[in-house]
Short mmCIF file of C-alpha atoms in Angstrom, two decimals:
data_model
loop_
_atom_site.label_atom_id
_atom_site.label_comp_id
_atom_site.label_asym_id
_atom_site.label_seq_id
_atom_site.Cartn_x
_atom_site.Cartn_y
_atom_site.Cartn_z
CA ASP A 1 -108.93 -82.24 5.72
CA ILE A 2 -110.65 -78.90 6.22
CA GLN A 3 -114.35 -79.28 6.92
CA MET A 4 -116.77 -76.65 5.64
CA ALA A 5 -119.95 -76.27 7.72
CA GLN A 6 -122.57 -74.46 5.68
CA SER A 7 -125.80 -73.12 7.15
CA PRO A 8 -128.68 -73.23 6.87
CA SER A 9 -129.11 -76.41 4.81
CA SER A 10 -132.26 -74.89 3.33
CA LEU A 11 -134.26 -71.71 3.55
CA SER A 12 -137.55 -70.38 2.24
CA ALA A 13 -137.69 -66.79 1.09
CA SER A 14 -139.82 -64.46 -0.98
CA VAL A 15 -138.94 -62.50 -4.10
CA GLY A 16 -137.27 -59.28 -2.99
CA ASP A 17 -135.95 -60.69 0.28
CA ARG A 18 -132.34 -60.29 1.38
CA VAL A 19 -130.83 -63.65 2.25
CA SER A 20 -127.54 -64.70 3.76
CA ILE A 21 -125.78 -68.06 3.81
CA THR A 22 -122.81 -68.79 6.04
CA CYS A 23 -119.86 -71.12 5.80
CA ARG A 24 -117.51 -71.94 8.63
CA ALA A 25 -114.15 -73.60 8.03
CA SER A 26 -112.70 -76.03 10.56
CA GLN A 27 -109.43 -74.09 10.41
CA GLY A 28 -108.28 -70.78 9.01
CA ILE A 29 -108.28 -70.54 5.23
CA SER A 30 -107.41 -66.85 4.78
CA ASN A 31 -109.70 -65.64 1.98
CA HIS A 32 -109.39 -68.80 -0.13
CA LEU A 33 -113.11 -69.34 -0.42
CA ALA A 34 -115.46 -69.50 -3.40
CA TRP A 35 -119.23 -69.61 -3.80
CA PHE A 36 -121.20 -71.47 -6.45
CA GLN A 37 -124.82 -71.59 -7.59
CA GLN A 38 -126.34 -74.76 -8.98
CA LYS A 39 -129.76 -75.28 -10.52
CA PRO A 40 -131.32 -78.74 -10.91
CA GLY A 41 -129.74 -80.76 -13.71
CA LYS A 42 -127.19 -78.05 -14.46
CA ALA A 43 -123.49 -77.56 -13.83
CA PRO A 44 -122.39 -75.31 -10.99
CA ARG A 45 -121.85 -71.65 -11.77
CA SER A 46 -119.00 -69.75 -10.13
CA LEU A 47 -120.23 -66.61 -8.35
CA ILE A 48 -117.47 -65.40 -6.04
CA TYR A 49 -113.79 -66.12 -5.48
CA ALA A 50 -111.30 -64.88 -2.88
CA ALA A 51 -114.23 -64.61 -0.46
CA SER A 52 -115.54 -61.34 -1.86
CA SER A 53 -114.55 -60.91 -5.54
CA LEU A 54 -117.35 -61.24 -8.08
CA GLN A 55 -116.73 -63.44 -11.09
CA SER A 56 -117.11 -61.74 -14.44
CA GLY A 57 -120.75 -61.43 -15.46
CA VAL A 58 -122.19 -62.10 -12.02
CA PRO A 59 -124.71 -59.45 -10.94
CA SER A 60 -123.83 -57.17 -8.04
CA LYS A 61 -126.80 -58.38 -5.99
CA PHE A 62 -124.44 -61.20 -4.97
CA SER A 63 -121.79 -60.31 -2.42
CA GLY A 64 -119.38 -62.22 -0.24
CA SER A 65 -117.55 -61.41 2.93
CA GLY A 66 -115.35 -62.96 5.56
CA SER A 67 -111.85 -64.14 6.21
CA GLY A 68 -110.19 -66.78 8.33
CA THR A 69 -112.92 -69.23 9.31
CA ASP A 70 -116.24 -67.42 8.86
CA PHE A 71 -117.76 -66.43 5.53
CA THR A 72 -121.08 -65.16 4.24
CA LEU A 73 -122.81 -65.05 0.86
CA THR A 74 -125.56 -62.44 0.62
CA ILE A 75 -128.16 -61.99 -2.09
CA SER A 76 -129.50 -58.47 -1.74
CA SER A 77 -132.88 -58.85 -3.44
CA LEU A 78 -133.93 -62.38 -4.31
CA GLN A 79 -135.29 -62.85 -7.82
CA PRO A 80 -137.01 -65.91 -9.32
CA GLU A 81 -133.82 -66.95 -11.12
CA ASP A 82 -131.92 -67.05 -7.82
CA PHE A 83 -133.81 -70.01 -6.43
CA ALA A 84 -131.14 -72.70 -6.50
CA THR A 85 -128.63 -74.52 -4.31
CA TYR A 86 -125.54 -72.65 -3.19
CA TYR A 87 -122.21 -74.17 -2.20
CA CYS A 88 -119.05 -72.79 -0.63
CA LEU A 89 -115.62 -74.24 -1.39
CA GLN A 90 -112.27 -73.82 0.31
CA TYR A 91 -109.20 -73.86 -1.88
CA ASN A 92 -106.62 -73.09 0.77
CA SER A 93 -105.36 -76.66 0.92
CA TYR A 94 -105.86 -80.13 -0.51
CA PRO A 95 -108.23 -81.79 -0.77
CA ARG A 96 -110.50 -78.96 -1.85
CA THR A 97 -113.71 -79.28 0.16
CA PHE A 98 -117.24 -78.04 -0.42
CA GLY A 99 -119.91 -77.16 2.09
CA GLN A 100 -122.94 -79.44 2.05
CA GLY A 101 -125.06 -76.87 0.20
CA THR A 102 -127.95 -74.51 0.95
CA LYS A 103 -131.16 -74.92 -0.99
CA VAL A 104 -132.96 -71.61 -1.45
CA GLU A 105 -136.67 -72.20 -2.06
CA ILE A 106 -139.63 -69.99 -2.78
CA LYS A 107 -141.84 -69.18 0.20
CA GLU B 1 -116.42 -68.52 -25.24
CA VAL B 2 -115.06 -71.21 -22.94
CA GLN B 3 -116.39 -74.67 -23.76
CA LEU B 4 -115.75 -77.87 -21.83
CA VAL B 5 -117.33 -81.05 -23.15
CA GLU B 6 -117.08 -84.28 -21.20
CA SER B 7 -117.48 -87.73 -22.70
CA GLY B 8 -116.82 -91.37 -21.87
CA GLY B 9 -119.36 -91.96 -19.14
CA GLY B 10 -121.69 -94.93 -18.92
CA LEU B 11 -122.54 -98.08 -17.02
CA VAL B 12 -119.67 -100.17 -15.68
CA GLN B 13 -119.53 -103.14 -13.33
CA PRO B 14 -117.91 -102.89 -9.89
CA GLY B 15 -114.18 -103.39 -10.24
CA GLY B 16 -114.23 -102.14 -13.82
CA SER B 17 -112.49 -99.23 -15.50
CA LEU B 18 -113.53 -96.18 -17.45
CA ARG B 19 -111.78 -93.19 -19.00
CA LEU B 20 -113.47 -89.82 -19.03
CA SER B 21 -112.39 -87.15 -21.50
CA CYS B 22 -112.93 -83.41 -21.50
CA ALA B 23 -112.44 -81.43 -24.71
CA ALA B 24 -111.61 -77.80 -24.03
CA SER B 25 -111.85 -74.73 -26.25
CA GLY B 26 -112.14 -70.97 -26.01
CA PHE B 27 -109.19 -70.42 -23.68
CA THR B 28 -105.49 -71.21 -23.41
CA PHE B 29 -105.71 -74.76 -22.15
CA SER B 30 -101.95 -75.20 -21.80
CA THR B 31 -101.72 -72.50 -19.11
CA SER B 32 -104.75 -73.55 -17.04
CA TRP B 33 -105.10 -75.77 -13.98
CA MET B 34 -107.91 -78.22 -14.58
CA ASP B 35 -110.16 -79.98 -12.07
CA TRP B 36 -112.60 -82.87 -11.87
CA VAL B 37 -115.58 -82.56 -9.52
CA ARG B 38 -118.33 -85.14 -9.03
CA GLN B 39 -121.86 -85.21 -7.70
CA ALA B 40 -123.57 -88.40 -6.60
CA PRO B 41 -127.31 -88.58 -7.34
CA GLY B 42 -129.18 -86.21 -5.03
CA LYS B 43 -125.99 -85.27 -3.16
CA GLY B 44 -123.62 -82.34 -2.95
CA LEU B 45 -120.46 -81.53 -4.85
CA GLU B 46 -117.22 -83.40 -4.20
CA TRP B 47 -113.83 -82.29 -5.54
CA VAL B 48 -112.01 -85.28 -7.05
CA ALA B 49 -108.68 -84.21 -8.53
CA ASN B 50 -106.76 -81.51 -10.33
CA ILE B 51 -103.70 -81.16 -12.53
CA LYS B 52 -101.30 -78.32 -13.08
CA ALA B 53 -101.04 -76.64 -16.47
CA ASP B 54 -97.90 -78.52 -17.49
CA GLY B 55 -99.02 -81.78 -15.87
CA SER B 56 -96.20 -81.70 -13.31
CA GLU B 57 -98.48 -81.67 -10.25
CA LYS B 58 -101.56 -83.75 -9.56
CA ASN B 59 -103.76 -83.80 -6.47
CA TYR B 60 -106.51 -86.20 -5.42
CA VAL B 61 -109.15 -86.69 -2.75
CA ASP B 62 -108.24 -89.66 -0.55
CA SER B 63 -111.21 -91.77 -1.65
CA VAL B 64 -109.88 -92.02 -5.23
CA ARG B 65 -106.12 -91.82 -4.73
CA GLY B 66 -104.48 -94.93 -6.16
CA ARG B 67 -107.55 -95.79 -8.26
CA PHE B 68 -108.04 -92.66 -10.39
CA THR B 69 -105.42 -90.87 -12.48
CA VAL B 70 -105.83 -87.40 -13.94
CA SER B 71 -103.87 -86.56 -17.08
CA ARG B 72 -103.90 -84.06 -19.91
CA ASP B 73 -102.76 -83.61 -23.50
CA ASN B 74 -102.08 -79.93 -24.07
CA ALA B 75 -101.55 -80.48 -27.80
CA LYS B 76 -105.14 -81.74 -28.01
CA SER B 77 -106.58 -79.37 -25.36
CA SER B 78 -107.93 -82.40 -23.58
CA LEU B 79 -108.24 -83.51 -19.99
CA TYR B 80 -108.70 -87.11 -18.88
CA LEU B 81 -109.73 -89.05 -15.81
CA HIS B 82 -108.70 -92.69 -15.79
CA MET B 83 -110.84 -94.57 -13.30
CA ASN B 84 -109.93 -98.09 -12.14
CA SER B 85 -111.34 -100.45 -9.49
CA LEU B 86 -114.64 -98.63 -9.66
CA ARG B 87 -117.06 -98.93 -6.76
CA ALA B 88 -120.78 -98.29 -6.39
CA GLU B 89 -119.96 -95.14 -4.44
CA ASP B 90 -118.18 -93.71 -7.50
CA THR B 91 -121.56 -93.41 -9.22
CA ALA B 92 -121.96 -89.71 -9.98
CA VAL B 93 -122.06 -86.99 -12.57
CA TYR B 94 -118.46 -85.99 -13.25
CA TYR B 95 -117.71 -82.39 -14.16
CA CYS B 96 -114.60 -81.07 -15.85
CA SER B 97 -113.68 -77.54 -14.79
CA ARG B 98 -111.15 -74.85 -15.63
CA SER B 99 -109.80 -73.88 -12.22
CA LEU B 100 -113.32 -74.26 -10.75
CA ILE B 101 -114.39 -71.18 -12.73
CA ASP B 102 -115.79 -72.61 -15.96
CA TRP B 103 -117.57 -75.96 -15.97
CA GLY B 104 -118.63 -78.60 -18.47
CA GLN B 105 -122.15 -80.01 -18.57
CA GLY B 106 -121.11 -83.20 -16.81
CA VAL B 107 -121.12 -86.89 -17.70
CA LEU B 108 -122.84 -89.67 -15.77
CA VAL B 109 -120.88 -92.66 -14.52
CA THR B 110 -122.93 -95.52 -13.08
CA VAL B 111 -121.19 -98.38 -11.29
CA SER B 112 -123.55 -101.30 -10.91
CA ALA B 113 -123.77 -105.01 -11.52
#
């Protein structure tokens, strides 16, 4: 199975900050990586697919980059509604595997 | 608008069985891969299984293979997860998803004596 190492596991940031979350795959996955946002008690929300493509309706403050084994999700200017847990997912092979999550908290 | 509504969760004893259902609307169900993802209380997301649009291919995570079966009824726009030999570690909220893009609200399965 492909392991997804996500870092950091949590971070504290202020409104307006630029934050980045990284995901490292245990083997190359091309660009078969997605990012999700999840708020407490809610279903995940798809943000990015194919490493850098924005899902419909997702604001452009979210961006993704990377290919192969190293990937990054960046939020350009953190807003109150962005405080949540973020997960990466590889869909290059089965089983699909998620990173362990990054909780973004208010400083 | 895409809607995915799960049902069938509840409390079941270890070793028991349960069938989850997911009613889909707002998209062409018969041409969509469908997934099940779960989340244990206070834990991260775990992909469980998926099924091809025509039902001809199914994939599972090792921890459920042989115990869980994913199926679909395209005439009813419905997805199912048949869960047998349930264990305490299967306790989780189970989400139905259209290709990991659109998600249902989730249904809680609790395995406990």
